[in-house]
């Protein structure tokens, strides 16, 4: 009888902040390979409330311009934001953007591989206003 296994890895990601987009597909695939889990789900979860995770085609138009421009339309850097009155800081837009995007992503694992599309990459978006080292919990559940 097969029983489910759970493997948890921490992926550390250095970012520049200000809508920095980092491709974490390779680290995710490595964690899945290391787990030896062949069928299941990998969940990625960013610890912290000013960054998020999703997928995209990783090409310069989207990475250097389009995604940041869309978030600037949704939650402009120059608010105003009540959050900044609470803490006297400058990252109200960072929290709003992270809340809109969400902190986590699940990808099915089939035959030991991520089921991503040919041009689909896993990305972490850091919306904070300064460089950070992000901790992404990478948990693989399956058999
Ligand atoms: Zn803040």
Coordinates of C-alpha atoms and ligand atoms in Angstrom, one line a residue:
X1 CA 0.0 0.0 0.0
X2 CA 1.3 3.5 -0.9
X3 CA 1.1 6.2 1.7
X4 CA 1.4 10.0 1.2
X5 CA 4.7 11.7 1.8
X6 CA 5.3 15.3 2.7
X7 CA 8.5 17.1 1.9
X8 CA 9.2 20.7 2.8
X9 CA 12.0 22.8 1.5
X10 CA 12.7 26.5 2.0
X11 CA 13.7 28.5 -1.1
X12 CA 15.6 31.7 -0.3
X13 CA 15.1 34.4 -2.9
X14 CA 17.1 37.7 -3.0
X15 CA 15.1 40.5 -4.5
X16 CA 15.5 44.2 -5.3
X17 CA 12.0 45.2 -4.3
X18 CA 9.9 47.7 -6.3
X19 CA 8.0 45.0 -8.3
X20 CA 11.2 42.9 -8.9
X21 CA 10.2 39.7 -10.6
X22 CA 12.3 36.6 -9.9
X23 CA 12.0 33.3 -11.8
X24 CA 11.9 30.5 -9.2
X25 CA 11.0 27.7 -11.6
X26 CA 14.4 26.0 -11.4
X27 CA 14.5 25.9 -7.6
X28 CA 11.0 24.6 -7.5
X29 CA 11.8 21.8 -10.0
X30 CA 14.9 20.9 -8.0
X31 CA 12.9 20.7 -4.8
X32 CA 10.4 18.4 -6.5
X33 CA 13.2 16.2 -7.9
X34 CA 14.9 16.0 -4.5
X35 CA 11.6 14.9 -2.9
X36 CA 11.4 11.8 -5.1
X37 CA 7.6 12.3 -5.1
X38 CA 6.3 11.2 -8.5
X39 CA 2.6 12.2 -8.2
X40 CA 1.1 14.9 -6.1
X41 CA 1.1 18.7 -5.6
X42 CA 3.8 21.2 -4.9
X43 CA 2.6 24.3 -3.0
X44 CA 4.8 27.4 -2.9
X45 CA 4.0 30.0 -0.2
X46 CA 5.7 33.3 0.3
X47 CA 6.2 34.2 3.9
X48 CA 5.4 37.9 4.3
X49 CA 2.7 40.3 3.2
X50 CA 4.4 42.4 0.5
X51 CA 5.3 39.8 -2.1
X52 CA 3.4 37.1 -4.1
X53 CA 3.7 34.2 -6.4
X54 CA 2.2 33.4 -9.8
X55 CA 3.2 32.1 -13.3
X56 CA 4.0 34.0 -16.5
X57 CA 5.7 33.7 -19.8
X58 CA 9.2 35.0 -18.9
X59 CA 10.0 37.5 -21.6
X60 CA 11.3 41.1 -21.4
X61 CA 8.0 42.8 -22.3
X62 CA 6.1 41.3 -19.4
X63 CA 9.0 41.1 -17.0
X64 CA 10.5 44.6 -17.5
X65 CA 7.3 46.5 -18.2
X66 CA 3.8 45.1 -18.6
X67 CA 3.3 43.4 -15.2
X68 CA 4.6 46.3 -13.2
X69 CA 2.5 48.7 -15.3
X70 CA -0.6 46.7 -14.6
X71 CA 0.1 46.8 -10.8
X72 CA 0.8 50.6 -11.0
X73 CA -2.7 51.0 -12.5
X74 CA -4.3 48.8 -9.9
X75 CA -2.5 50.1 -6.8
X76 CA -0.3 53.2 -7.7
X77 CA 2.8 53.8 -5.6
X78 CA 1.6 57.3 -4.7
X79 CA -1.6 56.2 -2.9
X80 CA -2.7 57.7 -0.5
X81 CA -2.8 54.6 1.7
X82 CA -4.2 54.5 5.3
X83 CA -1.6 51.8 6.1
X84 CA 1.1 54.4 5.8
X85 CA -0.7 56.6 8.4
X86 CA -0.8 53.5 10.8
X87 CA 3.0 52.8 10.6
X88 CA 4.4 55.9 9.0
X89 CA 6.0 53.9 6.3
X90 CA 5.9 54.0 2.5
X91 CA 4.6 50.6 1.4
X92 CA 0.8 50.7 1.4
X93 CA 0.8 49.9 -2.3
X94 CA 3.1 46.9 -1.7
X95 CA 0.6 45.3 0.7
X96 CA -2.4 46.0 -1.6
X97 CA -0.6 44.5 -4.6
X98 CA 0.5 41.4 -2.6
X99 CA -3.1 41.0 -1.4
X100 CA -4.4 41.1 -5.0
X101 CA -1.9 38.7 -6.3
X102 CA -2.0 36.2 -3.4
X103 CA 0.9 34.6 -1.5
X104 CA 0.8 31.0 -2.9
X105 CA 0.7 28.8 -6.0
X106 CA 0.0 25.1 -6.4
X107 CA 1.3 23.1 -9.3
X108 CA 0.4 19.4 -10.0
X109 CA 3.3 17.0 -10.1
X110 CA 3.0 14.2 -12.6
X111 CA 5.8 11.6 -13.3
X112 CA 8.0 13.6 -11.0
X113 CA 7.7 16.8 -13.0
X114 CA 6.0 20.1 -12.8
X115 CA 3.0 20.3 -15.2
X116 CA 3.9 23.7 -16.5
X117 CA 3.3 24.8 -20.0
X118 CA 6.2 25.3 -22.4
X119 CA 6.5 29.0 -21.8
X120 CA 5.0 29.0 -18.3
X121 CA 7.5 30.0 -15.5
X122 CA 7.0 30.3 -11.8
X123 CA 7.7 33.8 -10.6
X124 CA 7.9 35.6 -7.2
X125 CA 7.0 39.3 -7.3
X126 CA 8.4 41.5 -4.6
X127 CA 6.3 44.7 -4.2
X128 CA 8.2 46.1 -1.2
X129 CA 10.1 49.3 -1.4
X130 CA 13.5 47.9 -0.5
X131 CA 15.7 44.8 -1.2
X132 CA 14.6 41.7 0.7
X133 CA 15.6 38.1 1.2
X134 CA 12.4 36.2 0.7
X135 CA 11.6 32.8 2.3
X136 CA 9.4 30.7 0.1
X137 CA 8.0 27.5 1.7
X138 CA 8.0 24.7 -0.9
X139 CA 5.9 21.8 0.2
X140 CA 5.5 18.7 -1.9
X141 CA 2.7 16.3 -1.0
X142 CA 2.1 13.0 -2.8
X143 CA 3.6 9.6 -3.3
Ligands
LIG1 ZN1 4.0 48.8 5.7

